[in-house]
Amino acid sequence: MKIDPKGTNSAEFYKLFSSVVVPRPIAWVSTISEDGIFNLAPFSFFGILSSNPALVYVSVGRKRGGQKKDTLANIEFSKDFVVNIVNEDLAEVMNLSSTEFTSEVDEFTETGLTSTKADVVASPMLAESPVNLECRLYNVMEFGELPRGSSVVIGEVVQVHIKDDLFADGGIHAPTLRALGRHSGNLYCRTTDLIEMERPSLP
Ligand SMILES: Cc1cc2nc3c(=O)[nH]c(=O)nc-3n(C[C@H](O)[C@H](O)[C@H](O)COP(=O)(O)O)c2cc1C
């Protein structure tokens, strides 16, 4: 079977595409609006672009009516955001926060989660999250056409917060972190079934 993305209905292609590139990490993005309202929403079109400088990207689509999602509008206003990492314990409340609440709704209050002040940026951090990445807006790149286009937000990580019990050997202890992965559709995956492989080296 072969599929031409341009010859396929965009919603159908999204379904296919997002079930091919799996599992994906989830950026649970917290932001602040021009009116000072806190916002929280998950994004799985997310990844590392570079480690030096420390750059991450989050691809934000449009609301059903073609308007900007609150996350994008807030980032364009404050020029910053926080990526909060999702573990298994937070799965359901993360999903709840993906509801298209109106921009007047504080999604921390709505979901019963706790905001905490960031060190560097104006956006709030999620206290319950095991790792928070404070990001300063680096660039926004627009792709495609409305209403299905996306805005790829690139952020420079300016401060990393890690719960002390997770830090091991200069990294994060994966079985303790229990990060949640996004699979296809409504499916998610655990990151606790790990396999280890030494990198090959020439003799
Ligand atoms: C696990 C998960 C991943 C998601 N990934 C994305 C994504 O990568 N891009 C996107 O535009 N929306 C994504 N969404 C949908 C947004 O979370 C949803 O549209 C949310 O209401 C946006 O909120 P906002 O308007 O407060 O920014 C995802 C939802 C879930 C549950």
Coordinates of N, CA and C and ligand atoms in Angstrom, one line a residue:
M1 N 0.8 -1.2 0.0 CA 0.0 0.0 0.0 C 0.9 1.3 0.0
K2 N 0.5 2.2 -0.8 CA 1.2 3.5 -0.8 C 0.2 4.7 -0.6
I3 N 0.7 5.7 0.1 CA -0.2 6.8 0.3 C 0.5 8.1 0.0
D4 N -0.2 8.9 -0.8 CA 0.3 10.3 -1.2 C -0.3 11.3 -0.2
P5 N 0.5 11.9 0.7 CA -0.1 12.8 1.6 C -1.0 13.9 1.0
K6 N -0.5 14.4 -0.1 CA -1.3 15.5 -0.8 C -2.6 15.0 -1.4
G7 N -2.6 13.7 -1.7 CA -3.9 13.2 -2.3 C -4.8 12.6 -1.3
T8 N -4.5 12.9 0.0 CA -5.4 12.3 1.1 C -6.0 13.4 1.9
N9 N -7.2 13.2 2.3 CA -7.9 14.2 3.1 C -7.1 14.5 4.4
S10 N -6.9 15.7 4.8 CA -5.9 16.1 5.8 C -6.2 15.4 7.2
A11 N -7.5 15.3 7.5 CA -7.8 14.6 8.8 C -7.4 13.2 8.8
E12 N -7.7 12.5 7.6 CA -7.3 11.1 7.5 C -5.8 11.0 7.5
F13 N -5.1 11.9 6.8 CA -3.6 11.8 6.8 C -3.1 12.0 8.2
Y14 N -3.7 13.0 9.0 CA -3.2 13.2 10.4 C -3.3 11.9 11.2
K15 N -4.5 11.2 11.0 CA -4.7 9.9 11.7 C -3.6 8.9 11.4
L16 N -3.3 8.8 10.1 CA -2.3 7.9 9.7 C -0.9 8.3 10.2
F17 N -0.5 9.5 9.9 CA 0.8 10.1 10.2 C 1.1 9.9 11.7
S18 N 0.1 10.3 12.5 CA 0.4 10.3 13.9 C 0.4 8.9 14.5
S19 N 0.0 7.9 13.7 CA 0.1 6.5 14.2 C 1.4 5.9 13.7
V20 N 2.1 6.6 12.8 CA 3.4 6.1 12.3 C 4.6 6.5 13.2
V21 N 4.6 7.8 13.5 CA 5.7 8.3 14.3 C 5.3 8.2 15.8
V22 N 5.6 7.0 16.3 CA 5.2 6.7 17.7 C 6.4 5.9 18.4
P23 N 6.5 6.0 19.7 CA 5.7 6.8 20.6 C 6.2 8.2 20.5
R24 N 5.4 9.2 20.9 CA 5.9 10.6 21.0 C 5.9 11.0 22.4
P25 N 6.9 11.9 22.8 CA 6.8 12.5 24.1 C 5.7 13.5 24.2
I26 N 5.3 13.8 25.4 CA 4.3 14.8 25.6 C 4.8 16.0 26.3
A27 N 4.6 17.2 25.7 CA 4.9 18.5 26.3 C 3.6 19.0 26.9
W28 N 3.6 19.1 28.3 CA 2.4 19.6 28.9 C 2.8 21.1 29.1
V29 N 2.2 22.0 28.3 CA 2.7 23.3 28.2 C 1.9 24.3 29.1
S30 N 2.6 25.0 30.0 CA 1.9 26.0 30.8 C 2.3 27.4 30.4
T31 N 1.3 28.2 30.3 CA 1.5 29.6 29.8 C 0.6 30.6 30.6
I32 N 0.9 31.9 30.4 CA 0.1 32.9 31.0 C -0.5 33.8 29.9
S33 N -1.8 34.2 30.1 CA -2.4 35.1 29.1 C -2.1 36.5 29.4
E34 N -2.5 37.4 28.4 CA -2.4 38.8 28.6 C -3.1 39.3 29.8
D35 N -4.2 38.6 30.2 CA -5.1 38.9 31.3 C -4.6 38.2 32.6
G36 N -3.5 37.6 32.5 CA -2.9 36.9 33.7 C -3.5 35.6 34.1
I37 N -4.2 35.0 33.1 CA -4.9 33.7 33.3 C -3.9 32.6 32.9
F38 N -3.8 31.6 33.9 CA -2.9 30.4 33.6 C -3.5 29.4 32.7
N39 N -2.8 28.8 31.8 CA -3.3 27.9 30.8 C -2.3 26.6 30.8
L40 N -3.0 25.5 30.6 CA -2.2 24.2 30.6 C -2.8 23.3 29.5
A41 N -2.0 22.8 28.6 CA -2.5 21.9 27.5 C -1.4 21.0 27.1
P42 N -1.7 19.7 26.7 CA -0.7 18.8 26.2 C -0.5 18.9 24.7
F43 N 0.8 18.6 24.3 CA 1.1 18.6 22.9 C 2.1 17.5 22.6
S44 N 1.8 16.6 21.7 CA 2.7 15.5 21.4 C 3.5 15.7 20.1
F45 N 3.2 16.7 19.4 CA 4.1 17.1 18.3 C 5.2 18.0 18.9
F46 N 6.1 17.3 19.6 CA 7.1 17.9 20.5 C 8.4 17.2 20.4
G47 N 9.5 17.9 20.5 CA 10.8 17.3 20.6 C 11.9 18.2 20.8
I48 N 13.1 17.6 20.9 CA 14.4 18.4 21.0 C 14.9 18.8 19.6
L49 N 15.3 20.0 19.4 CA 15.8 20.4 18.2 C 17.3 20.5 18.2
S50 N 17.9 20.8 19.4 CA 19.3 21.0 19.6 C 19.6 21.0 21.1
S51 N 20.8 20.5 21.5 CA 21.1 20.5 22.9 C 22.0 21.7 23.2
N52 N 22.7 22.2 22.2 CA 23.5 23.4 22.4 C 23.4 24.3 21.2
P53 N 22.6 25.3 21.2 CA 21.7 25.7 22.4 C 20.6 24.7 22.6
A54 N 20.1 24.8 23.9 CA 19.0 23.9 24.3 C 17.7 24.3 23.7
L55 N 17.3 23.7 22.6 CA 16.1 24.1 21.9 C 15.0 23.0 21.8
V56 N 13.8 23.3 22.2 CA 12.7 22.4 22.0 C 11.7 23.0 21.0
Y57 N 10.9 22.1 20.4 CA 9.8 22.7 19.6 C 8.5 22.0 20.0
V58 N 7.4 22.8 19.8 CA 6.0 22.3 20.0 C 5.2 22.8 18.9
S59 N 4.5 21.8 18.2 CA 3.7 22.2 17.0 C 2.3 22.4 17.4
V60 N 1.8 23.6 17.3 CA 0.4 23.9 17.7 C -0.5 24.1 16.5
G61 N -1.5 23.2 16.4 CA -2.5 23.4 15.4 C -3.5 24.5 15.7
R62 N -4.6 24.5 15.0 CA -5.6 25.5 15.2 C -6.8 24.9 15.9
K63 N -7.6 25.8 16.5 CA -8.9 25.3 17.1 C -9.8 24.9 15.9
R64 N -10.8 24.1 16.2 CA -11.7 23.7 15.1 C -12.2 24.8 14.2
G65 N -12.5 26.0 14.8 CA -13.0 27.1 14.0 C -11.8 27.9 13.3
G66 N -10.6 27.4 13.4 CA -9.5 28.1 12.8 C -8.7 29.1 13.6
Q67 N -9.3 29.4 14.9 CA -8.6 30.4 15.7 C -7.4 29.8 16.4
K68 N -6.5 30.7 16.8 CA -5.3 30.3 17.5 C -5.7 29.6 18.8
K69 N -5.0 28.5 19.2 CA -5.2 27.9 20.5 C -4.6 28.9 21.6
D70 N -5.1 28.8 22.8 CA -4.7 29.7 23.8 C -3.2 29.6 24.1
T71 N -2.7 28.4 24.0 CA -1.2 28.2 24.2 C -0.4 29.1 23.3
L72 N -0.8 29.1 22.0 CA 0.0 29.9 21.0 C -0.2 31.4 21.3
A73 N -1.5 31.8 21.5 CA -1.8 33.2 21.8 C -1.0 33.7 23.0
N74 N -0.9 32.9 24.0 CA -0.2 33.3 25.3 C 1.3 33.4 25.0
I75 N 1.8 32.4 24.3 CA 3.3 32.4 24.0 C 3.7 33.6 23.2
E76 N 2.8 34.0 22.2 CA 3.1 35.2 21.4 C 3.1 36.4 22.3
F77 N 2.2 36.4 23.3 CA 2.1 37.6 24.2 C 3.3 37.6 25.2
S78 N 3.6 36.5 25.9 CA 4.5 36.6 27.0 C 6.0 36.3 26.5
K79 N 6.1 35.6 25.4 CA 7.4 35.3 24.8 C 8.0 34.2 25.6
D80 N 7.2 33.4 26.3 CA 7.8 32.3 27.1 C 6.8 31.2 27.3
F81 N 7.2 30.0 27.8 CA 6.3 28.9 28.2 C 7.1 28.0 29.0
V82 N 6.4 27.0 29.7 CA 7.1 26.0 30.4 C 6.6 24.6 29.9
V83 N 7.5 23.7 29.6 CA 7.2 22.3 29.3 C 7.3 21.5 30.6
N84 N 6.1 20.9 30.9 CA 6.1 20.1 32.1 C 6.0 18.6 31.6
I85 N 6.8 17.8 32.2 CA 6.9 16.4 31.7 C 5.7 15.6 32.4
V86 N 5.1 14.7 31.7 CA 3.9 13.9 32.2 C 4.4 12.5 32.6
N87 N 4.1 12.1 33.8 CA 4.3 10.7 34.2 C 3.0 10.0 34.3
E88 N 3.0 8.7 34.5 CA 1.8 7.8 34.5 C 0.8 8.4 35.5
D89 N 1.2 8.8 36.7 CA 0.3 9.3 37.7 C -0.6 10.5 37.2
L90 N 0.0 11.3 36.2 CA -0.7 12.5 35.8 C -1.5 12.3 34.5
A91 N -1.5 11.0 34.0 CA -2.1 10.8 32.7 C -3.5 11.3 32.6
E92 N -4.4 11.0 33.5 CA -5.8 11.3 33.4 C -6.0 12.8 33.4
V93 N -5.3 13.5 34.3 CA -5.5 14.9 34.5 C -4.9 15.7 33.3
M94 N -3.8 15.1 32.7 CA -3.3 15.7 31.5 C -4.3 15.6 30.4
N95 N -5.0 14.5 30.3 CA -6.0 14.3 29.2 C -7.1 15.3 29.5
L96 N -7.5 15.5 30.7 CA -8.6 16.5 31.1 C -8.2 17.9 30.6
S97 N -6.9 18.2 30.8 CA -6.5 19.5 30.4 C -6.5 19.8 28.9
S98 N -6.7 18.8 28.1 CA -6.7 19.0 26.7 C -8.1 19.4 26.2
T99 N -9.1 19.5 27.1 CA -10.4 20.1 26.8 C -10.2 21.5 26.3
E100 N -11.0 21.8 25.3 CA -10.9 23.2 24.7 C -11.7 24.2 25.6
F101 N -11.1 24.4 26.8 CA -11.7 25.4 27.7 C -11.6 26.8 27.0
T102 N -12.5 27.7 27.4 CA -12.3 29.1 26.8 C -11.1 29.8 27.5
S103 N -10.6 30.8 26.9 CA -9.4 31.5 27.3 C -9.6 32.1 28.7
E104 N -10.8 32.3 29.2 CA -11.0 32.9 30.5 C -10.8 31.9 31.6
V105 N -10.8 30.6 31.3 CA -10.7 29.6 32.3 C -9.2 29.3 32.7
D106 N -9.0 29.4 34.0 CA -7.7 29.0 34.5 C -7.6 27.5 34.6
E107 N -6.8 26.9 33.8 CA -6.8 25.4 33.7 C -6.1 24.7 34.8
F108 N -5.4 25.4 35.6 CA -4.9 24.8 36.9 C -6.0 24.7 37.8
T109 N -6.8 25.7 38.0 CA -8.0 25.7 38.9 C -8.9 24.6 38.4
E110 N -9.2 24.6 37.1 CA -10.2 23.7 36.6 C -9.8 22.2 36.8
T111 N -8.5 21.9 36.7 CA -8.1 20.5 36.8 C -7.6 20.2 38.2
G112 N -7.6 21.2 39.1 CA -7.2 20.9 40.5 C -5.7 20.7 40.7
L113 N -5.0 21.3 39.7 CA -3.5 21.2 39.8 C -2.9 22.5 40.4
T114 N -1.6 22.4 40.7 CA -1.0 23.5 41.5 C 0.0 24.2 40.6
S115 N -0.1 25.5 40.5 CA 0.9 26.3 39.8 C 2.0 26.8 40.7
T116 N 3.2 26.9 40.2 CA 4.2 27.4 41.1 C 5.1 28.4 40.2
K117 N 5.7 29.4 40.8 CA 6.4 30.4 40.1 C 7.7 29.9 39.5
A118 N 7.9 30.3 38.3 CA 9.1 29.9 37.6 C 10.3 30.8 38.0
D119 N 11.5 30.4 37.8 CA 12.6 31.3 38.2 C 12.9 32.4 37.2
V120 N 12.7 32.1 35.9 CA 13.2 33.0 34.9 C 12.0 33.6 34.1
V121 N 11.0 32.7 33.8 CA 10.0 33.1 32.8 C 8.7 33.5 33.6
A122 N 7.8 34.2 32.9 CA 6.5 34.6 33.5 C 5.5 33.5 33.6
S123 N 5.6 32.6 32.6 CA 4.6 31.4 32.6 C 4.8 30.6 33.9
P124 N 3.7 30.0 34.4 CA 3.8 29.3 35.6 C 4.3 27.9 35.3
M125 N 4.8 27.2 36.4 CA 5.2 25.8 36.3 C 4.1 24.9 37.0
L126 N 4.1 23.7 36.6 CA 3.2 22.7 37.2 C 3.9 22.0 38.3
A127 N 3.4 22.2 39.6 CA 4.2 21.7 40.7 C 4.1 20.2 40.7
E128 N 3.1 19.5 40.3 CA 3.0 18.1 40.3 C 3.9 17.4 39.3
S129 N 4.4 18.1 38.3 CA 5.2 17.5 37.3 C 6.6 17.2 37.8
P130 N 7.2 16.0 37.4 CA 8.5 15.6 37.9 C 9.6 16.5 37.3
V131 N 9.4 17.0 36.1 CA 10.5 17.8 35.5 C 9.8 19.0 34.8
N132 N 10.4 20.2 34.9 CA 9.8 21.4 34.3 C 11.0 22.0 33.5
L133 N 10.7 22.4 32.2 CA 11.6 23.1 31.4 C 11.1 24.6 31.2
E134 N 11.8 25.5 31.8 CA 11.4 26.9 31.5 C 12.0 27.3 30.2
C135 N 11.1 27.8 29.3 CA 11.5 28.1 27.9 C 11.3 29.6 27.6
R136 N 12.2 30.2 26.9 CA 12.0 31.5 26.4 C 11.8 31.4 24.9
L137 N 10.8 32.1 24.4 CA 10.5 32.0 22.9 C 11.7 32.3 22.1
Y138 N 12.0 31.5 21.1 CA 13.2 31.6 20.2 C 12.6 32.1 18.9
N139 N 11.6 31.4 18.4 CA 11.0 31.6 17.1 C 9.7 30.9 16.9
V140 N 8.8 31.5 16.1 CA 7.6 30.8 15.7 C 7.6 30.6 14.2
M141 N 7.5 29.4 13.7 CA 7.5 29.1 12.3 C 6.1 28.7 11.9
E142 N 5.6 29.3 10.9 CA 4.2 28.9 10.4 C 4.3 27.9 9.2
F143 N 3.5 26.9 9.3 CA 3.4 25.9 8.3 C 2.0 25.7 7.8
G144 N 1.8 25.5 6.5 CA 0.5 25.1 6.0 C -0.5 26.3 5.9
E145 N -1.7 25.9 5.6 CA -2.7 27.0 5.4 C -3.9 26.7 6.4
L146 N -4.5 27.9 6.8 CA -5.6 27.8 7.7 C -6.7 27.0 7.1
P147 N -7.6 26.2 7.7 CA -7.6 26.1 9.2 C -6.8 24.9 9.7
R148 N -6.0 24.2 8.8 CA -5.3 23.1 9.3 C -3.8 23.3 9.5
G149 N -3.3 24.5 9.3 CA -1.9 24.7 9.4 C -1.5 24.6 10.9
S150 N -0.2 24.7 11.0 CA 0.4 24.7 12.4 C 1.4 25.8 12.6
S151 N 1.5 26.2 13.9 CA 2.6 27.1 14.3 C 3.6 26.3 15.1
V152 N 4.8 26.2 14.6 CA 5.8 25.5 15.4 C 6.5 26.5 16.3
V153 N 6.4 26.3 17.6 CA 7.0 27.2 18.5 C 8.3 26.6 19.0
I154 N 9.3 27.4 18.8 CA 10.7 26.9 19.3 C 11.0 27.7 20.5
G155 N 11.4 27.0 21.5 CA 11.8 27.6 22.8 C 13.2 27.3 23.2
E156 N 13.9 28.2 23.8 CA 15.2 27.9 24.4 C 15.0 27.6 25.9
V157 N 15.5 26.5 26.3 CA 15.4 26.1 27.7 C 16.4 26.9 28.5
V158 N 15.8 27.7 29.5 CA 16.7 28.6 30.2 C 16.8 28.1 31.7
Q159 N 16.0 27.2 32.1 CA 16.1 26.6 33.4 C 15.4 25.3 33.5
V160 N 16.1 24.3 34.1 CA 15.5 22.9 34.2 C 15.3 22.7 35.7
H161 N 14.1 22.2 36.0 CA 13.8 21.8 37.4 C 13.5 20.3 37.4
I162 N 14.1 19.6 38.3 CA 14.0 18.1 38.4 C 13.7 17.7 39.9
K163 N 12.7 16.9 40.1 CA 12.5 16.4 41.5 C 13.8 15.6 41.9
D164 N 14.3 15.9 43.1 CA 15.6 15.4 43.5 C 15.8 13.9 43.4
D165 N 14.7 13.1 43.7 CA 14.8 11.7 43.7 C 15.0 11.1 42.3
L166 N 14.8 11.9 41.2 CA 14.9 11.4 39.8 C 16.3 11.5 39.3
F167 N 17.1 12.3 39.9 CA 18.4 12.6 39.2 C 19.4 11.5 39.6
A168 N 20.0 10.9 38.6 CA 20.9 9.8 38.8 C 21.9 9.7 37.7
D169 N 23.2 9.7 38.0 CA 24.3 9.6 37.0 C 24.2 10.7 35.9
G170 N 23.9 11.9 36.4 CA 23.8 13.0 35.4 C 22.6 13.0 34.5
G171 N 21.7 12.1 34.7 CA 20.5 12.0 33.9 C 19.3 11.8 34.8
I172 N 18.2 11.3 34.2 CA 17.0 11.0 34.9 C 16.8 9.5 35.0
H173 N 16.5 9.0 36.2 CA 16.3 7.5 36.3 C 14.9 7.2 35.7
A174 N 15.0 6.5 34.5 CA 13.7 6.3 33.8 C 12.6 5.5 34.5
P175 N 13.0 4.4 35.2 CA 11.9 3.7 35.9 C 11.3 4.5 37.0
T176 N 12.0 5.5 37.6 CA 11.4 6.3 38.6 C 10.5 7.4 38.0
L177 N 11.0 7.9 36.8 CA 10.3 9.0 36.1 C 8.9 8.5 35.6
R178 N 8.9 7.3 35.0 CA 7.7 6.7 34.4 C 7.0 7.7 33.5
A179 N 7.8 8.2 32.6 CA 7.2 9.2 31.6 C 6.1 8.5 30.8
L180 N 5.1 9.2 30.4 CA 4.0 8.7 29.6 C 4.3 9.1 28.2
G181 N 4.1 8.1 27.3 CA 4.3 8.4 25.8 C 2.9 8.4 25.1
R182 N 2.8 9.2 24.1 CA 1.6 9.2 23.2 C 1.8 8.2 22.1
H183 N 0.8 7.4 22.0 CA 0.8 6.4 20.8 C -0.3 7.0 19.9
S184 N -0.9 6.1 19.1 CA -1.9 6.5 18.1 C -3.3 6.8 18.8
G185 N -4.1 7.7 18.2 CA -5.4 7.9 18.7 C -5.5 8.1 20.2
N186 N -6.3 7.3 20.9 CA -6.4 7.5 22.3 C -5.4 6.6 23.1
L187 N -4.5 6.0 22.4 CA -3.5 5.1 23.1 C -2.3 5.8 23.6
Y188 N -1.8 5.4 24.7 CA -0.6 5.9 25.4 C 0.3 4.7 25.7
C189 N 1.5 5.0 26.0 CA 2.4 3.9 26.4 C 3.3 4.2 27.6
R190 N 3.7 3.2 28.3 CA 4.6 3.4 29.4 C 6.1 3.4 28.9
T191 N 6.9 3.9 29.7 CA 8.4 3.9 29.3 C 9.2 3.1 30.4
T192 N 8.5 2.0 30.9 CA 9.2 1.3 32.0 C 9.7 -0.1 31.5
D193 N 9.4 -0.5 30.2 CA 9.8 -1.7 29.7 C 11.0 -1.4 28.8
L194 N 12.2 -1.3 29.4 CA 13.4 -0.8 28.7 C 14.3 -1.9 28.2
I195 N 14.9 -1.7 27.1 CA 16.0 -2.6 26.6 C 17.3 -1.8 26.6
E196 N 18.4 -2.5 26.9 CA 19.7 -1.8 26.9 C 20.6 -2.4 25.8
M197 N 21.3 -1.5 25.1 CA 22.2 -1.9 24.0 C 23.5 -1.0 24.1
E198 N 24.6 -1.6 24.1 CA 25.9 -0.9 24.0 C 26.0 -0.3 22.6
R199 N 26.5 0.9 22.5 CA 26.8 1.4 21.1 C 28.0 0.7 20.6
P200 N 28.0 0.3 19.3 CA 29.1 -0.4 18.7 C 30.3 0.5 18.6
S201 N 31.5 0.0 18.6 CA 32.7 0.8 18.3 C 33.6 0.0 17.4
L202 N 34.4 0.7 16.6 CA 35.3 0.0 15.7 C 36.5 -0.6 16.5
P203 N 37.0 -1.7 16.1 CA 38.1 -2.3 16.9 C 39.3 -1.5 16.9
Ligands
LIG1 C1 -1.9 13.7 24.5 C2 -2.3 14.9 23.6 C3 -1.4 15.4 22.7 C4 -1.8 16.5 21.9 N1 -1.0 17.0 21.0 C5 -1.3 18.1 20.3 C6 -0.3 18.7 19.4 O1 0.8 18.2 19.2 N2 -0.7 19.8 18.7 C7 -1.9 20.4 18.9 O2 -2.2 21.4 18.3 N3 -2.8 19.9 19.8 C8 -2.5 18.8 20.5 N4 -3.4 18.2 21.4 C9 -4.7 18.9 21.6 C10 -4.6 20.1 22.6 O3 -4.1 19.7 23.8 C11 -6.0 20.8 22.7 O4 -6.3 21.4 21.5 C12 -6.0 21.9 23.8 O5 -7.4 22.2 24.0 C13 -5.3 23.1 23.4 O6 -5.5 24.0 24.5 P1 -5.3 25.6 24.5 O7 -6.3 26.2 23.6 O8 -5.5 25.9 25.9 O9 -3.9 25.9 24.0 C14 -3.1 17.1 22.1 C15 -4.0 16.5 23.1 C16 -3.6 15.4 23.8 C17 -4.6 14.8 24.8

